[in-house]
């Protein structure tokens, strides 16, 4: 991953969190329709990928402690 400033990282986290919430809403709506099980699984997988990416970016914001 290219070097990002803390402001850019925070902005990217905000975008990813927004997409994460959007997927959550879509998954909730799909839960009412059992015919879209494959789509729901795909969305859940994408949601997990977003969560992993958010976690990684958040860890980049934590300064390294000297040993």
mmCIF file of N, CA and C in Angstrom:
data_model
loop_
_atom_site.group_PDB
_atom_site.id
_atom_site.type_symbol
_atom_site.label_atom_id
_atom_site.label_comp_id
_atom_site.label_asym_id
_atom_site.label_seq_id
_atom_site.Cartn_x
_atom_site.Cartn_y
_atom_site.Cartn_z
ATOM 1 N N UNK A 1 0.845 -1.173 0.000
ATOM 2 C CA UNK A 1 0.000 0.000 0.000
ATOM 3 C C UNK A 1 0.889 1.234 0.000
ATOM 4 N N UNK A 2 0.485 2.230 -0.771
ATOM 5 C CA UNK A 2 1.267 3.458 -0.846
ATOM 6 C C UNK A 2 1.213 4.203 0.482
ATOM 7 N N UNK A 3 2.178 5.081 0.684
ATOM 8 C CA UNK A 3 2.239 5.845 1.920
ATOM 9 C C UNK A 3 1.121 6.876 1.925
ATOM 10 N N UNK A 4 0.362 6.881 2.995
ATOM 11 C CA UNK A 4 -0.758 7.806 3.130
ATOM 12 C C UNK A 4 -0.552 8.649 4.380
ATOM 13 N N UNK A 5 -1.016 9.874 4.325
ATOM 14 C CA UNK A 5 -0.951 10.727 5.503
ATOM 15 C C UNK A 5 -2.051 10.295 6.469
ATOM 16 N N UNK A 6 -1.912 10.643 7.740
ATOM 17 C CA UNK A 6 -2.975 10.301 8.690
ATOM 18 C C UNK A 6 -4.346 10.860 8.278
ATOM 19 N N UNK A 7 -4.358 12.037 7.681
ATOM 20 C CA UNK A 7 -5.633 12.620 7.229
ATOM 21 C C UNK A 7 -6.242 11.782 6.106
ATOM 22 N N UNK A 8 -5.400 11.321 5.187
ATOM 23 C CA UNK A 8 -5.886 10.481 4.093
ATOM 24 C C UNK A 8 -6.386 9.141 4.620
ATOM 25 N N UNK A 9 -5.693 8.595 5.593
ATOM 26 C CA UNK A 9 -6.116 7.330 6.200
ATOM 27 C C UNK A 9 -7.469 7.509 6.871
ATOM 28 N N UNK A 10 -7.625 8.585 7.626
ATOM 29 C CA UNK A 10 -8.895 8.843 8.313
ATOM 30 C C UNK A 10 -10.030 9.022 7.314
ATOM 31 N N UNK A 11 -9.748 9.713 6.222
ATOM 32 C CA UNK A 11 -10.766 9.915 5.188
ATOM 33 C C UNK A 11 -11.155 8.573 4.558
ATOM 34 N N UNK A 12 -10.166 7.740 4.272
ATOM 35 C CA UNK A 12 -10.431 6.426 3.683
ATOM 36 C C UNK A 12 -11.246 5.553 4.635
ATOM 37 N N UNK A 13 -10.927 5.625 5.926
ATOM 38 C CA UNK A 13 -11.683 4.870 6.927
ATOM 39 C C UNK A 13 -13.137 5.314 6.916
ATOM 40 N N UNK A 14 -13.375 6.621 6.831
ATOM 41 C CA UNK A 14 -14.745 7.140 6.812
ATOM 42 C C UNK A 14 -15.518 6.611 5.594
ATOM 43 N N UNK A 15 -14.851 6.580 4.438
ATOM 44 C CA UNK A 15 -15.495 6.065 3.216
ATOM 45 C C UNK A 15 -15.825 4.584 3.371
ATOM 46 N N UNK A 16 -14.879 3.823 3.900
ATOM 47 C CA UNK A 16 -15.095 2.382 4.074
ATOM 48 C C UNK A 16 -16.194 2.101 5.095
ATOM 49 N N UNK A 17 -16.241 2.874 6.165
ATOM 50 C CA UNK A 17 -17.300 2.700 7.164
ATOM 51 C C UNK A 17 -18.669 2.999 6.562
ATOM 52 N N UNK A 18 -18.739 4.001 5.710
ATOM 53 C CA UNK A 18 -19.998 4.330 5.045
ATOM 54 C C UNK A 18 -20.455 3.167 4.156
ATOM 55 N N UNK A 19 -19.523 2.615 3.389
ATOM 56 C CA UNK A 19 -19.857 1.464 2.546
ATOM 57 C C UNK A 19 -20.265 0.265 3.412
ATOM 58 N N UNK A 20 -19.589 0.083 4.539
ATOM 59 C CA UNK A 20 -19.893 -1.008 5.463
ATOM 60 C C UNK A 20 -21.330 -0.878 5.974
ATOM 61 N N UNK A 21 -21.723 0.336 6.374
ATOM 62 C CA UNK A 21 -23.097 0.567 6.850
ATOM 63 C C UNK A 21 -24.115 0.335 5.745
ATOM 64 N N UNK A 22 -23.773 0.763 4.540
ATOM 65 C CA UNK A 22 -24.658 0.574 3.399
ATOM 66 C C UNK A 22 -24.883 -0.912 3.127
ATOM 67 N N UNK A 23 -23.811 -1.690 3.186
ATOM 68 C CA UNK A 23 -23.936 -3.141 2.992
ATOM 69 C C UNK A 23 -24.781 -3.762 4.091
ATOM 70 N N UNK A 24 -24.622 -3.277 5.301
ATOM 71 C CA UNK A 24 -25.411 -3.780 6.426
ATOM 72 C C UNK A 24 -26.900 -3.584 6.155
ATOM 73 N N UNK A 25 -27.261 -2.409 5.646
ATOM 74 C CA UNK A 25 -28.666 -2.128 5.322
ATOM 75 C C UNK A 25 -29.166 -3.050 4.210
ATOM 76 N N UNK A 26 -28.339 -3.234 3.176
ATOM 77 C CA UNK A 26 -28.742 -4.112 2.070
ATOM 78 C C UNK A 26 -28.905 -5.552 2.534
ATOM 79 N N UNK A 27 -28.010 -6.011 3.393
ATOM 80 C CA UNK A 27 -28.093 -7.384 3.907
ATOM 81 C C UNK A 27 -29.361 -7.559 4.722
ATOM 82 N N UNK A 28 -29.701 -6.555 5.511
ATOM 83 C CA UNK A 28 -30.932 -6.612 6.312
ATOM 84 C C UNK A 28 -32.159 -6.730 5.411
ATOM 85 N N UNK A 29 -32.174 -5.956 4.329
ATOM 86 C CA UNK A 29 -33.312 -6.021 3.399
ATOM 87 C C UNK A 29 -33.369 -7.370 2.688
ATOM 88 N N UNK A 30 -32.207 -7.921 2.343
ATOM 89 C CA UNK A 30 -32.177 -9.217 1.656
ATOM 90 C C UNK A 30 -32.594 -10.364 2.572
ATOM 91 N N UNK A 31 -32.423 -10.184 3.869
ATOM 92 C CA UNK A 31 -32.784 -11.244 4.814
ATOM 93 C C UNK A 31 -34.273 -11.573 4.729
ATOM 94 N N UNK A 32 -35.069 -10.613 4.313
ATOM 95 C CA UNK A 32 -36.506 -10.836 4.188
ATOM 96 C C UNK A 32 -36.850 -11.664 2.953
ATOM 97 N N UNK A 33 -35.896 -11.807 2.034
ATOM 98 C CA UNK A 33 -36.137 -12.540 0.794
ATOM 99 C C UNK A 33 -35.154 -13.716 0.684
ATOM 100 N N UNK A 34 -35.591 -14.919 1.048
ATOM 101 C CA UNK A 34 -34.682 -16.077 1.034
ATOM 102 C C UNK A 34 -34.186 -16.459 -0.364
ATOM 103 N N UNK A 35 -34.793 -15.935 -1.426
ATOM 104 C CA UNK A 35 -34.357 -16.258 -2.787
ATOM 105 C C UNK A 35 -33.007 -15.623 -3.117
ATOM 106 N N UNK A 36 -32.610 -14.601 -2.374
ATOM 107 C CA UNK A 36 -31.357 -13.892 -2.631
ATOM 108 C C UNK A 36 -30.240 -14.324 -1.685
ATOM 109 N N UNK A 37 -30.207 -15.597 -1.332
ATOM 110 C CA UNK A 37 -29.214 -16.088 -0.383
ATOM 111 C C UNK A 37 -27.790 -15.921 -0.919
ATOM 112 N N UNK A 38 -27.583 -16.191 -2.188
ATOM 113 C CA UNK A 38 -26.254 -16.057 -2.784
ATOM 114 C C UNK A 38 -25.782 -14.597 -2.744
ATOM 115 N N UNK A 39 -26.662 -13.683 -3.076
ATOM 116 C CA UNK A 39 -26.332 -12.263 -3.024
ATOM 117 C C UNK A 39 -26.015 -11.836 -1.591
ATOM 118 N N UNK A 40 -26.773 -12.318 -0.629
ATOM 119 C CA UNK A 40 -26.533 -11.994 0.775
ATOM 120 C C UNK A 40 -25.152 -12.497 1.209
ATOM 121 N N UNK A 41 -24.782 -13.694 0.791
ATOM 122 C CA UNK A 41 -23.461 -14.234 1.133
ATOM 123 C C UNK A 41 -22.351 -13.387 0.530
ATOM 124 N N UNK A 42 -22.551 -12.951 -0.714
ATOM 125 C CA UNK A 42 -21.564 -12.116 -1.384
ATOM 126 C C UNK A 42 -21.401 -10.784 -0.645
ATOM 127 N N UNK A 43 -22.505 -10.197 -0.257
ATOM 128 C CA UNK A 43 -22.463 -8.924 0.466
ATOM 129 C C UNK A 43 -21.809 -9.081 1.840
ATOM 130 N N UNK A 44 -22.093 -10.184 2.505
ATOM 131 C CA UNK A 44 -21.479 -10.430 3.816
ATOM 132 C C UNK A 44 -19.964 -10.597 3.681
ATOM 133 N N UNK A 45 -19.531 -11.274 2.624
ATOM 134 C CA UNK A 45 -18.103 -11.452 2.384
ATOM 135 C C UNK A 45 -17.438 -10.097 2.148
ATOM 136 N N UNK A 46 -18.081 -9.252 1.349
ATOM 137 C CA UNK A 46 -17.551 -7.910 1.079
ATOM 138 C C UNK A 46 -17.514 -7.084 2.369
ATOM 139 N N UNK A 47 -18.536 -7.240 3.194
ATOM 140 C CA UNK A 47 -18.591 -6.523 4.466
ATOM 141 C C UNK A 47 -17.416 -6.920 5.364
ATOM 142 N N UNK A 48 -17.094 -8.206 5.399
ATOM 143 C CA UNK A 48 -15.953 -8.677 6.186
ATOM 144 C C UNK A 48 -14.632 -8.132 5.631
ATOM 145 N N UNK A 49 -14.521 -8.079 4.308
ATOM 146 C CA UNK A 49 -13.317 -7.517 3.700
ATOM 147 C C UNK A 49 -13.156 -6.051 4.082
ATOM 148 N N UNK A 50 -14.249 -5.323 4.076
ATOM 149 C CA UNK A 50 -14.203 -3.918 4.467
ATOM 150 C C UNK A 50 -13.770 -3.773 5.917
ATOM 151 N N UNK A 51 -14.317 -4.609 6.776
ATOM 152 C CA UNK A 51 -13.965 -4.553 8.202
ATOM 153 C C UNK A 51 -12.469 -4.812 8.394
ATOM 154 N N UNK A 52 -11.935 -5.783 7.680
ATOM 155 C CA UNK A 52 -10.505 -6.074 7.761
ATOM 156 C C UNK A 52 -9.669 -4.879 7.300
ATOM 157 N N UNK A 53 -10.095 -4.262 6.213
ATOM 158 C CA UNK A 53 -9.376 -3.110 5.686
ATOM 159 C C UNK A 53 -9.446 -1.933 6.661
ATOM 160 N N UNK A 54 -10.609 -1.714 7.254
ATOM 161 C CA UNK A 54 -10.769 -0.647 8.240
ATOM 162 C C UNK A 54 -9.844 -0.884 9.425
ATOM 163 N N UNK A 55 -9.798 -2.112 9.898
ATOM 164 C CA UNK A 55 -8.937 -2.458 11.035
ATOM 165 C C UNK A 55 -7.470 -2.208 10.700
ATOM 166 N N UNK A 56 -7.062 -2.593 9.497
ATOM 167 C CA UNK A 56 -5.682 -2.391 9.077
ATOM 168 C C UNK A 56 -5.344 -0.904 9.020
ATOM 169 N N UNK A 57 -6.248 -0.111 8.454
ATOM 170 C CA UNK A 57 -6.007 1.329 8.366
ATOM 171 C C UNK A 57 -5.975 1.972 9.747
ATOM 172 N N UNK A 58 -6.867 1.532 10.633
ATOM 173 C CA UNK A 58 -6.872 2.074 11.991
ATOM 174 C C UNK A 58 -5.556 1.767 12.701
ATOM 175 N N UNK A 59 -5.003 0.598 12.444
ATOM 176 C CA UNK A 59 -3.726 0.247 13.078
ATOM 177 C C UNK A 59 -2.594 1.120 12.549
ATOM 178 N N UNK A 60 -2.723 1.604 11.317
ATOM 179 C CA UNK A 60 -1.718 2.500 10.754
ATOM 180 C C UNK A 60 -1.720 3.865 11.449
ATOM 181 N N UNK A 61 -2.847 4.223 12.044
ATOM 182 C CA UNK A 61 -2.950 5.503 12.737
ATOM 183 C C UNK A 61 -2.319 5.470 14.142
ATOM 184 N N UNK A 62 -2.101 4.273 14.656
ATOM 185 C CA UNK A 62 -1.517 4.123 15.992
ATOM 186 C C UNK A 62 -0.009 4.241 15.851
ATOM 187 N N UNK A 63 0.587 5.213 16.539
ATOM 188 C CA UNK A 63 2.038 5.370 16.414
ATOM 189 C C UNK A 63 2.786 4.191 17.011
ATOM 190 N N UNK A 64 3.926 3.886 16.416
ATOM 191 C CA UNK A 64 4.774 2.807 16.917
ATOM 192 C C UNK A 64 5.396 3.240 18.229
ATOM 193 N N UNK A 65 5.434 2.313 19.181
ATOM 194 C CA UNK A 65 6.069 2.601 20.453
ATOM 195 C C UNK A 65 7.520 2.141 20.389
ATOM 196 N N UNK A 66 8.413 2.939 20.939
ATOM 197 C CA UNK A 66 9.819 2.501 20.937
ATOM 198 C C UNK A 66 10.005 1.260 21.804
ATOM 199 N N UNK A 67 10.896 0.405 21.392
ATOM 200 C CA UNK A 67 11.131 -0.844 22.107
ATOM 201 C C UNK A 67 11.900 -0.622 23.379
#
